[in-house]
Coordinates of N, CA and C in Angstrom, one line a residue:
Chain A
X120 N 10.7 13.9 -15.8 CA 11.7 13.4 -14.6 C 12.7 12.6 -15.0
X121 N 12.8 11.9 -13.7 CA 13.8 11.2 -13.7 C 13.7 9.6 -14.2
X122 N 12.1 9.4 -13.7 CA 11.8 7.9 -14.0 C 10.5 8.0 -14.3
X123 N 9.8 6.8 -14.9 CA 8.6 6.9 -15.0 C 7.2 6.8 -14.2
X124 N 6.7 7.7 -14.4 CA 5.4 8.7 -13.3 C 4.2 7.7 -13.9
X125 N 3.2 7.4 -12.7 CA 2.1 7.0 -13.1 C 0.8 7.6 -12.2
X126 N 0.2 7.7 -12.2 CA -1.1 8.6 -11.6 C -2.2 8.1 -11.7
X127 N -3.3 8.5 -10.8 CA -2.9 8.3 -9.4 C -2.2 7.3 -9.3
X128 N -1.7 7.0 -7.6 CA -1.4 5.6 -7.1 C -2.1 4.7 -7.0
X129 N -3.2 5.5 -6.0 CA -4.6 4.7 -5.7 C -5.6 5.1 -6.1
X130 N -6.7 4.1 -6.7 CA -7.9 4.9 -7.3 C -8.9 3.8 -7.1
X131 N -9.5 3.9 -5.9 CA -11.2 3.7 -5.7 C -12.2 3.9 -6.4
X132 N -13.6 2.9 -6.8 CA -14.6 3.5 -7.7 C -15.0 2.3 -7.6
X133 N -16.6 2.7 -8.1 CA -17.7 2.1 -7.8 C -17.7 1.2 -9.1
X134 N -18.3 0.1 -8.9 CA -18.7 -1.0 -10.3 C -19.3 -0.1 -10.9
X135 N -19.0 -0.1 -12.6 CA -19.9 0.6 -13.3 C -19.3 2.0 -13.5
X136 N -18.7 2.5 -13.0 CA -17.5 3.9 -13.4 C -16.5 3.4 -14.2
X137 N -16.1 4.9 -15.0 CA -15.4 4.6 -15.8 C -14.1 5.3 -15.3
X138 N -12.5 4.6 -15.2 CA -11.3 5.2 -14.9 C -10.6 5.8 -15.6
X139 N -9.4 6.3 -15.3 CA -8.4 6.7 -16.6 C -7.1 6.8 -15.6
X140 N -6.1 5.7 -16.2 CA -4.8 6.1 -15.6 C -3.9 6.5 -16.3
X141 N -2.9 7.1 -15.7 CA -2.1 8.0 -16.4 C -0.2 7.7 -16.5
X142 N -0.2 7.5 -17.6 CA 1.9 7.1 -17.0 C 2.7 8.3 -18.4
X143 N 3.5 8.9 -17.5 CA 4.6 9.8 -17.9 C 5.6 9.3 -18.0
X144 N 6.2 8.8 -19.9 CA 7.6 7.9 -19.7 C 8.9 8.6 -19.4
X145 N 9.7 8.3 -19.6 CA 10.7 8.9 -19.3 C 11.1 9.7 -20.5
X146 N 11.6 11.3 -20.7 CA 11.3 11.7 -22.1 C 12.5 11.1 -22.8
X147 N 12.1 10.7 -24.1 CA 12.5 10.4 -25.2 C 12.3 9.0 -25.7
X148 N 11.9 8.8 -24.4 CA 11.4 7.1 -24.5 C 10.8 6.8 -25.8
X149 N 10.8 5.9 -26.8 CA 10.3 5.7 -27.6 C 9.1 4.6 -27.5
X150 N 9.4 3.7 -26.6 CA 8.4 2.6 -26.5 C 7.8 2.6 -25.0
X151 N 6.3 1.9 -25.2 CA 5.8 2.3 -23.6 C 5.0 1.0 -24.1
X152 N 4.6 0.8 -22.9 CA 3.9 -1.1 -22.5 C 3.1 -0.9 -21.1
X153 N 1.8 -0.9 -21.7 CA 0.6 -1.1 -20.2 C 0.8 -2.7 -20.2
X154 N 0.9 -2.6 -18.4 CA 0.7 -3.9 -18.0 C 0.0 -4.1 -16.6
X155 N -1.0 -5.1 -16.3 CA -1.8 -5.3 -15.4 C -1.5 -6.5 -14.4
X156 N -1.0 -6.1 -13.2 CA -0.8 -7.2 -12.3 C -1.8 -7.7 -10.9
X157 N -2.4 -8.8 -11.0 CA -3.3 -9.6 -10.4 C -3.2 -9.6 -9.4
X158 N -3.4 -9.9 -8.1 CA -3.0 -10.6 -6.7 C -2.2 -11.6 -6.7
X159 N -1.3 -12.1 -6.6 CA -1.1 -13.7 -6.7 C -0.7 -14.2 -8.3
X160 N -0.7 -13.0 -9.0 CA -0.4 -13.6 -10.4 C 0.6 -12.6 -11.3
X161 N 1.6 -12.8 -12.2 CA 2.0 -12.7 -13.1 C 2.1 -11.7 -13.5
X162 N 2.6 -10.7 -13.9 CA 2.3 -9.5 -14.8 C 1.4 -9.8 -15.9
X163 N 0.5 -8.7 -16.5 CA 0.0 -9.6 -18.1 C -0.3 -8.4 -18.7
X164 N 0.7 -8.5 -20.1 CA 0.7 -7.5 -21.2 C -0.7 -6.8 -21.8
X165 N -0.5 -5.6 -21.5 CA -1.6 -5.0 -21.8 C -1.7 -4.7 -23.8
X166 N -1.1 -3.1 -23.6 CA -0.5 -3.0 -24.7 C 0.5 -2.0 -25.1
X167 N 1.5 -1.8 -26.0 CA 2.4 -1.8 -26.6 C 2.5 -0.7 -27.6
X168 N 2.9 0.9 -27.1 CA 3.0 1.9 -28.6 C 4.4 1.6 -28.3
X169 N 5.4 1.7 -29.9 CA 6.5 2.5 -30.3 C 6.5 3.0 -31.2
X170 N 6.7 4.4 -31.1 CA 6.8 5.8 -31.9 C 5.2 6.1 -32.4
X171 N 5.5 6.1 -33.7 CA 4.6 6.8 -34.4 C 3.3 5.1 -35.1
X172 N 3.7 4.2 -34.4 CA 3.2 2.9 -34.9 C 2.0 2.5 -34.8
X173 N 1.0 1.8 -35.0 CA -0.1 1.9 -34.3 C 0.2 0.7 -33.9
X174 N -0.1 0.7 -32.6 CA -0.1 0.3 -31.2 C -0.8 -1.2 -31.1
X175 N 0.4 -2.3 -30.4 CA -0.4 -3.8 -30.3 C -1.1 -3.6 -29.6
X176 N -2.4 -4.0 -29.8 CA -3.4 -4.3 -28.6 C -3.8 -5.3 -28.1
X177 N -3.3 -6.0 -28.9 CA -3.2 -7.7 -28.6 C -3.7 -8.4 -27.3
X178 N -3.6 -7.4 -26.1 CA -3.3 -7.9 -24.7 C -4.5 -7.4 -24.2
X179 N -5.3 -6.4 -25.0 CA -6.4 -5.8 -23.8 C -7.7 -7.2 -23.9
X180 N -8.1 -7.0 -22.4 CA -9.0 -8.0 -22.1 C -10.6 -7.7 -22.8
X181 N -10.5 -6.6 -23.0 CA -11.8 -6.4 -23.8 C -12.0 -5.0 -24.1
X182 N -12.8 -5.5 -24.7 CA -13.5 -3.6 -25.9 C -13.8 -2.4 -24.7
X183 N -13.7 -3.1 -23.3 CA -14.2 -1.6 -22.4 C -12.4 -1.2 -21.7
X184 N -11.5 -1.5 -22.4 CA -10.3 -1.5 -22.5 C -9.7 -0.2 -23.3
X185 N -9.3 0.5 -23.3 CA -8.4 1.5 -24.8 C -7.0 2.5 -24.1
X186 N -6.8 2.4 -24.6 CA -5.4 3.3 -24.1 C -5.2 4.7 -25.5
X187 N -4.7 5.5 -25.1 CA -3.7 6.4 -26.4 C -2.5 6.9 -25.5
X188 N -1.7 7.2 -26.8 CA -0.3 8.2 -26.5 C -0.7 9.2 -27.3
X189 N -0.7 10.3 -26.7 CA -0.2 11.7 -27.3 C 1.0 12.3 -27.7
X190 N 1.4 12.9 -28.5 CA 2.9 13.5 -29.0 C 3.5 12.5 -28.8
X191 N 3.6 10.8 -28.7 CA 4.6 10.1 -28.4 C 5.0 10.3 -27.1
X192 N 4.5 11.0 -26.4 CA 5.0 11.0 -24.4 C 3.5 10.0 -23.5
X193 N 3.2 11.0 -22.9 CA 2.3 11.0 -21.8 C 0.9 10.0 -22.5
X194 N 0.7 8.8 -21.4 CA -0.5 8.0 -22.2 C -1.2 7.5 -21.5
X195 N -2.3 7.8 -21.7 CA -3.7 7.2 -20.6 C -4.8 5.9 -21.1
X196 N -4.7 5.0 -19.5 CA -5.5 3.9 -19.9 C -6.6 4.2 -19.5
X197 N -8.1 4.1 -20.1 CA -9.2 3.9 -19.8 C -9.8 2.3 -19.6
X198 N -10.9 1.9 -18.6 CA -11.5 1.0 -18.1 C -13.0 2.1 -18.4
X199 N -14.0 1.6 -19.1 CA -14.8 2.1 -19.0 C -15.8 0.8 -18.5
X200 N -16.8 0.9 -17.6 CA -18.0 0.2 -16.8 C -16.9 -0.4 -16.0
X201 N -16.6 -0.3 -15.4 CA -15.2 -1.0 -14.8 C -16.0 -2.3 -13.7
X202 N -15.5 -3.6 -13.6 CA -15.7 -4.5 -13.3 C -14.9 -5.0 -11.7
X203 N -15.5 -5.8 -11.0 CA -14.6 -6.1 -9.9 C -13.7 -6.6 -10.2
X204 N -13.6 -7.6 -11.4 CA -12.5 -8.3 -11.9 C -11.5 -7.3 -12.4
X205 N -11.6 -6.0 -12.7 CA -10.5 -5.2 -13.2 C -9.5 -4.9 -12.0
X206 N -10.4 -5.0 -10.8 CA -9.3 -4.7 -9.3 C -7.8 -5.4 -10.1
X207 N -6.6 -4.6 -9.7 CA -5.6 -5.0 -10.4 C -4.2 -3.6 -9.8
X208 N -3.2 -4.1 -10.2 CA -1.9 -2.8 -10.1 C -1.7 -2.8 -11.6
X209 N -2.1 -1.4 -12.2 CA -2.0 -1.6 -13.6 C -0.4 -0.7 -14.0
X210 N 0.6 -1.3 -14.1 CA 1.6 -0.5 -14.4 C 2.5 -0.2 -15.8
X211 N 3.2 1.1 -15.6 CA 3.4 1.3 -17.0 C 4.7 1.4 -17.2
X212 N 5.7 1.1 -18.1 CA 6.8 1.3 -18.6 C 7.3 1.4 -20.1
X213 N 8.2 1.6 -19.8 CA 9.0 3.1 -21.2 C 10.8 2.2 -21.4
X214 N 10.8 2.4 -22.4 CA 12.4 2.1 -22.9 C 12.9 2.8 -24.1
X215 N 13.9 3.3 -24.3 CA 14.8 3.7 -25.9 C 14.3 3.3 -26.9
X216 N 14.3 2.1 -26.8 CA 13.9 1.1 -28.0 C 13.6 0.0 -27.8
X217 N 12.8 -0.2 -29.2 CA 11.6 -2.1 -28.9 C 13.2 -2.8 -28.7
X218 N 12.4 -4.2 -28.6 CA 13.6 -5.5 -28.0 C 14.6 -5.3 -27.2
X219 N 15.5 -5.9 -26.8 CA 16.2 -6.1 -25.6 C 16.9 -4.8 -25.4
X220 N 16.2 -4.2 -24.6 CA 16.6 -3.1 -23.9 C 16.0 -3.0 -22.5
X221 N 16.3 -2.1 -21.5 CA 15.6 -2.4 -20.7 C 14.1 -1.5 -20.0
X222 N 13.4 -2.1 -19.6 CA 11.9 -1.5 -19.4 C 12.1 -0.7 -18.3
X223 N 11.5 0.4 -18.1 CA 12.0 1.0 -16.8 C 10.3 1.3 -16.4
X224 N 10.2 0.7 -15.3 CA 9.2 0.8 -14.7 C 8.5 1.8 -13.8
X225 N 7.1 2.3 -14.1 CA 6.6 3.2 -12.6 C 5.9 2.4 -11.6
X226 N 5.9 2.7 -10.6 CA 5.2 2.2 -9.3 C 4.1 1.5 -9.2
X227 N 3.0 2.2 -10.5 CA 1.4 1.6 -10.5 C 0.5 2.1 -10.2
X228 N -0.7 2.0 -10.3 CA -1.7 2.6 -9.9 C -2.8 1.3 -9.5
X229 N -2.9 1.6 -8.0 CA -3.5 0.6 -7.6 C -5.1 0.7 -7.6
X230 N -5.8 0.1 -8.4 CA -7.4 0.2 -9.0 C -7.6 -1.2 -7.8
X231 N -9.0 -0.3 -7.4 CA -10.2 -1.4 -6.4 C -11.3 -1.0 -6.5
X232 N -12.3 -1.9 -7.4 CA -13.2 -1.6 -7.5 C -14.4 -1.9 -6.6
X233 N -14.7 -1.7 -6.3 CA -16.0 -1.5 -5.1 C -17.4 -2.4 -5.9
Chain B
X557 N 1.2 -22.2 -26.9 CA 1.0 -21.0 -25.9 C 2.5 -20.5 -25.4
X558 N 2.8 -19.4 -25.3 CA 3.7 -18.7 -25.2 C 4.0 -18.9 -23.1
X559 N 4.3 -19.7 -22.6 CA 4.7 -19.6 -21.3 C 6.0 -19.5 -20.4
X560 N 6.0 -18.9 -19.2 CA 7.0 -19.0 -18.5 C 7.2 -19.3 -16.9
X561 N 7.6 -20.7 -16.3 CA 7.5 -21.7 -15.5 C 8.8 -20.9 -14.6
X562 N 8.5 -20.3 -13.4 CA 9.3 -20.2 -12.4 C 9.6 -21.4 -11.3
X563 N 10.6 -21.5 -10.4 CA 10.9 -22.1 -9.3 C 12.0 -21.2 -8.3
X564 N 12.1 -21.6 -7.4 CA 10.6 -22.4 -6.9 C 9.6 -21.0 -6.9
X565 N 8.7 -21.3 -5.9 CA 7.3 -20.0 -5.6 C 8.0 -19.0 -4.9
X566 N 8.4 -20.3 -4.0 CA 9.2 -18.9 -3.0 C 10.0 -19.4 -2.0
X567 N 11.1 -19.2 -1.5 CA 12.5 -19.4 -0.9 C 13.2 -18.6 0.2
X568 N 13.3 -19.1 1.3 CA 13.5 -18.7 2.7 C 15.2 -18.2 2.6
X569 N 16.2 -17.7 2.8 CA 17.7 -17.9 3.0 C 17.5 -16.9 3.9
X570 N 19.5 -17.7 4.9 CA 20.0 -17.0 5.9 C 20.8 -15.7 5.0
X571 N 20.8 -14.4 5.7 CA 21.9 -13.5 5.3 C 23.1 -13.7 5.0
X572 N 24.1 -14.0 3.6 CA 25.2 -14.2 3.5 C 25.5 -15.4 2.7
X573 N 23.9 -16.1 2.7 CA 24.0 -17.4 1.8 C 23.6 -17.1 0.6
X574 N 24.4 -18.1 -0.3 CA 23.9 -17.8 -1.9 C 22.9 -18.6 -1.9
X575 N 21.8 -18.4 -3.8 CA 21.5 -19.3 -4.0 C 20.2 -19.0 -5.3
X576 N 19.6 -19.7 -5.9 CA 19.6 -19.8 -7.3 C 18.5 -20.3 -7.7
X577 N 17.8 -18.9 -8.6 CA 16.2 -19.8 -8.6 C 16.2 -19.7 -10.5
X578 N 15.1 -20.0 -10.4 CA 15.1 -21.4 -12.5 C 13.7 -20.4 -12.8
X579 N 14.3 -20.7 -14.2 CA 13.0 -20.3 -15.3 C 12.9 -21.1 -16.5
X580 N 12.2 -22.0 -16.7 CA 12.0 -22.3 -18.1 C 11.0 -21.8 -18.8
X581 N 10.8 -22.0 -20.7 CA 10.3 -21.2 -20.9 C 9.8 -22.0 -22.4
X582 N 8.6 -21.4 -22.7 CA 8.5 -22.2 -23.6 C 8.0 -20.8 -24.9
X583 N 8.8 -19.8 -25.5 CA 8.4 -18.9 -25.6 C 8.9 -19.2 -27.5
X584 N 7.6 -18.5 -28.6 CA 8.5 -18.8 -29.5 C 8.3 -17.9 -30.3
X585 N 8.8 -17.3 -31.6 CA 10.7 -17.1 -31.7 C 11.1 -16.3 -30.4
X586 N 12.2 -16.8 -29.9 CA 13.0 -16.2 -28.8 C 13.4 -14.4 -29.0
X587 N 13.4 -13.8 -28.4 CA 14.1 -12.6 -28.5 C 14.9 -12.1 -27.5
X588 N 14.6 -12.1 -26.2 CA 15.3 -12.0 -25.3 C 14.4 -12.2 -24.4
X589 N 15.6 -12.5 -22.6 CA 15.1 -13.1 -21.3 C 15.5 -12.0 -20.3
X590 N 14.9 -11.5 -19.7 CA 15.3 -10.6 -18.4 C 14.7 -11.0 -17.5
X591 N 15.7 -10.6 -16.2 CA 15.5 -11.2 -15.1 C 14.6 -9.5 -14.0
X592 N 13.8 -9.1 -13.3 CA 13.7 -8.2 -12.5 C 13.7 -8.3 -11.3
X593 N 13.6 -7.9 -10.5 CA 13.7 -7.3 -9.2 C 12.5 -6.7 -8.8
X594 N 11.3 -7.1 -7.8 CA 10.2 -6.1 -7.4 C 9.9 -6.2 -5.8
X595 N 10.3 -5.1 -5.7 CA 9.6 -4.6 -4.2 C 8.4 -4.6 -3.9
X596 N 8.1 -4.7 -2.7 CA 6.8 -4.7 -2.5 C 6.5 -3.5 -2.3
X597 N 4.9 -3.4 -3.4 CA 4.3 -1.7 -3.7 C 5.0 -1.1 -4.8
X598 N 6.1 -2.4 -5.1 CA 7.0 -1.1 -6.0 C 7.2 -1.7 -7.8
X599 N 7.4 -0.9 -8.7 CA 7.4 -1.5 -9.9 C 9.0 -1.9 -10.5
X600 N 8.8 -3.1 -10.7 CA 9.9 -3.8 -11.3 C 11.3 -3.2 -11.5
X601 N 12.4 -3.9 -11.3 CA 13.6 -3.1 -12.1 C 14.3 -4.3 -12.2
X602 N 15.1 -4.1 -13.4 CA 15.6 -4.5 -14.3 C 17.1 -4.8 -13.8
X603 N 17.4 -6.2 -13.9 CA 18.7 -6.5 -13.1 C 19.5 -6.7 -14.6
X604 N 19.2 -7.9 -15.4 CA 20.1 -8.3 -16.5 C 19.3 -8.8 -17.5
X605 N 19.5 -9.0 -18.9 CA 18.7 -9.0 -20.6 C 19.8 -9.7 -21.3
X606 N 19.5 -10.6 -21.9 CA 20.3 -11.9 -22.7 C 19.3 -11.8 -23.5
X607 N 20.2 -12.0 -24.7 CA 19.5 -12.2 -25.8 C 20.1 -13.8 -26.5
X608 N 19.8 -14.5 -27.3 CA 19.7 -15.2 -28.2 C 21.4 -16.2 -28.1
X609 N 22.0 -15.2 -27.9 CA 23.8 -15.5 -28.0 C 24.4 -15.3 -27.0
X610 N 23.9 -14.9 -25.8 CA 24.3 -14.7 -24.8 C 24.1 -15.8 -23.9
X611 N 25.2 -16.7 -22.9 CA 24.9 -17.8 -22.2 C 25.0 -17.0 -20.4
X612 N 25.6 -16.1 -20.2 CA 25.8 -15.6 -19.4 C 25.7 -13.8 -19.0
X613 N 25.3 -13.1 -17.9 CA 25.3 -11.8 -17.8 C 25.4 -11.5 -16.2
X614 N 26.3 -10.8 -16.2 CA 26.6 -10.5 -15.0 C 26.3 -8.9 -14.0
X615 N 25.1 -8.8 -12.8 CA 25.4 -7.5 -12.5 C 25.4 -7.3 -11.1
X616 N 26.5 -6.9 -10.7 CA 26.8 -6.9 -9.6 C 27.3 -8.1 -8.9
X617 N 26.2 -8.7 -7.5 CA 26.3 -10.0 -6.5 C 25.0 -11.1 -7.8
X618 N 24.4 -10.3 -8.9 CA 23.7 -11.1 -9.6 C 23.7 -11.7 -10.6
X619 N 23.9 -12.9 -11.3 CA 24.5 -13.7 -12.0 C 23.1 -13.9 -13.0
X620 N 23.1 -14.3 -14.2 CA 22.0 -14.7 -15.1 C 22.9 -15.9 -16.1
X621 N 22.0 -16.5 -16.4 CA 22.1 -17.4 -17.2 C 21.5 -18.1 -18.4
X622 N 21.6 -18.4 -19.1 CA 20.7 -18.6 -20.8 C 21.1 -19.9 -21.8
X623 N 20.7 -20.9 -21.3 CA 20.4 -22.1 -22.1 C 19.2 -22.3 -23.3
X624 N 19.9 -21.4 -24.2 CA 18.9 -21.2 -25.6 C 18.0 -22.6 -26.4
X625 N 19.1 -23.9 -25.6 CA 18.8 -24.8 -26.4 C 17.4 -25.9 -25.4
X626 N 18.3 -26.0 -24.4 CA 16.8 -26.0 -23.1 C 15.7 -25.0 -22.9
X627 N 16.0 -24.3 -23.2 CA 15.1 -23.0 -23.3 C 14.6 -23.0 -21.2
X628 N 16.1 -22.6 -20.5 CA 16.0 -22.5 -19.5 C 17.0 -21.2 -19.0
X629 N 16.9 -20.6 -17.9 CA 17.6 -19.9 -17.3 C 17.6 -19.9 -15.3
X630 N 18.6 -19.3 -15.3 CA 18.8 -19.3 -14.0 C 19.2 -18.2 -13.3
X631 N 19.0 -17.8 -12.2 CA 19.4 -16.4 -11.5 C 20.2 -16.9 -10.4
X632 N 21.6 -16.3 -10.2 CA 22.5 -16.7 -9.1 C 22.5 -15.6 -8.1
X633 N 22.4 -15.8 -7.1 CA 22.3 -14.3 -5.9 C 23.5 -14.9 -5.2
X634 N 24.8 -14.3 -5.3 CA 25.8 -14.7 -4.2 C 25.9 -13.4 -2.9
X635 N 26.1 -14.6 -1.9 CA 26.3 -13.2 -0.6 C 25.0 -11.9 -0.4
X636 N 24.4 -13.3 0.0 CA 22.7 -12.5 -0.1 C 22.4 -11.5 1.1
X637 N 22.2 -10.3 0.9 CA 21.8 -8.9 1.7 C 20.2 -9.1 2.0
X638 N 19.8 -8.8 3.7 CA 18.5 -8.5 3.2 C 17.4 -7.2 2.2
X639 N 18.2 -6.7 1.7 CA 17.9 -5.6 1.0 C 17.1 -6.9 -0.8
X640 N 17.8 -7.9 -0.4 CA 17.1 -9.1 -1.6 C 16.1 -9.4 -1.5
X641 N 15.8 -9.1 -0.4 CA 14.5 -9.9 -0.2 C 13.1 -9.2 -1.2
X642 N 12.5 -9.6 -2.0 CA 11.7 -9.5 -2.8 C 11.2 -10.2 -4.1
X643 N 10.4 -10.0 -5.2 CA 10.1 -11.0 -5.5 C 11.2 -10.3 -7.4
X644 N 11.6 -11.8 -7.9 CA 12.6 -12.3 -8.7 C 11.6 -12.5 -10.1
X645 N 11.2 -11.7 -10.9 CA 10.9 -12.2 -12.0 C 11.4 -12.6 -13.4
X646 N 10.9 -13.8 -14.2 CA 12.1 -13.9 -15.3 C 10.5 -13.3 -16.3
X647 N 11.5 -12.8 -17.4 CA 10.5 -12.2 -18.3 C 11.1 -13.1 -19.2
X648 N 10.7 -13.2 -20.8 CA 10.8 -14.1 -22.1 C 9.6 -13.2 -23.5
X649 N 10.8 -12.3 -24.1 CA 9.7 -12.1 -25.1 C 10.0 -12.5 -26.6
X650 N 9.1 -12.9 -26.8 CA 8.6 -13.1 -28.4 C 9.1 -12.1 -29.1
X651 N 9.3 -12.6 -30.6 CA 8.8 -11.4 -31.6 C 7.6 -11.5 -33.1
X652 N 6.9 -10.7 -33.2 CA 6.3 -11.0 -33.8 C 6.1 -9.7 -34.6
X653 N 6.4 -10.0 -35.8 CA 6.6 -8.7 -36.5 C 7.5 -8.1 -36.1
X654 N 6.8 -6.5 -35.8 CA 7.3 -5.4 -35.0 C 7.3 -5.5 -33.9
X655 N 6.5 -6.2 -33.4 CA 6.3 -6.2 -31.8 C 7.0 -7.1 -31.0
X656 N 7.9 -6.7 -29.8 CA 8.3 -7.3 -28.7 C 7.1 -7.7 -27.5
X657 N 7.0 -8.9 -27.6 CA 5.2 -8.9 -26.7 C 6.0 -10.1 -25.6
X658 N 6.3 -9.7 -24.5 CA 6.7 -10.0 -23.6 C 5.3 -11.2 -22.1
X659 N 5.8 -12.5 -22.4 CA 5.1 -13.5 -21.1 C 5.8 -13.1 -20.0
X660 N 5.3 -13.3 -18.6 CA 6.0 -12.8 -17.5 C 5.5 -13.8 -16.9
X661 N 6.9 -14.7 -15.9 CA 6.8 -15.5 -14.9 C 5.7 -15.3 -13.9
X662 N 5.3 -15.7 -13.1 CA 4.8 -15.2 -11.7 C 6.2 -14.8 -10.1
X663 N 7.2 -15.6 -11.3 CA 8.0 -14.5 -9.9 C 8.0 -15.7 -8.4
X664 N 9.6 -15.7 -8.3 CA 9.8 -16.4 -6.9 C 9.9 -15.2 -5.9
X665 N 9.4 -15.6 -5.0 CA 9.3 -14.4 -3.6 C 10.8 -15.2 -2.5
X666 N 11.8 -14.0 -2.8 CA 13.0 -14.7 -2.0 C 12.3 -13.9 -0.3
X667 N 13.0 -14.4 0.7 CA 12.9 -13.8 1.8 C 14.5 -14.2 2.5
X668 N 14.9 -12.8 2.6 CA 16.7 -13.0 3.3 C 16.1 -12.6 5.1
X669 N 17.1 -13.6 5.8 CA 17.0 -14.0 7.2 C 18.0 -13.3 7.6
X670 N 17.8 -12.1 8.8 CA 19.3 -12.1 9.7 C 20.1 -13.5 9.8

């Protein structure tokens, strides 16, 4: 597609359930980022994929969070045993290369934990 | 600790007027600084990207400046339009090995009134 696509756009689930969020980056983009935006807060870096290199997971808040990127394209962010504080908008971005290149964002998945 | 501070937190101006948003940072080592526009419910859209050697960058009615010595940046919006109403986010990336990890400011919420 023309831009970064994220699904679902909204997700409501009960505390303790696992959730999977999907990101389809722009075709050919080698760099992919996941961020979290909580209400009234700035975006928070979660994880970064670059090509076939090992991902930078330094932003993941706990071991309940994990992410994969299959075939250098689609990425899935998984949150296990969700907690209410996980409620936020999860944004994905891709860029053609690391460094000072424009990052193209999807419109995010709004996750609400009941 | 890497930090990005933006001011003002919110700003209301009349259509047609100019305004300037500020960004101070303490990210090291510095790689690049970006300004994004984020409309409500959408992902951020890149306005400008500046590296260490650049001190000004324009994109239409948006002009960003960078003073790497004082670690300050500004975003100037000329002849504001109603569609400029959005959150403006300053993002500073530092380089750690092969990773470019961004630190986000909390944004300035701009409202343009007719």
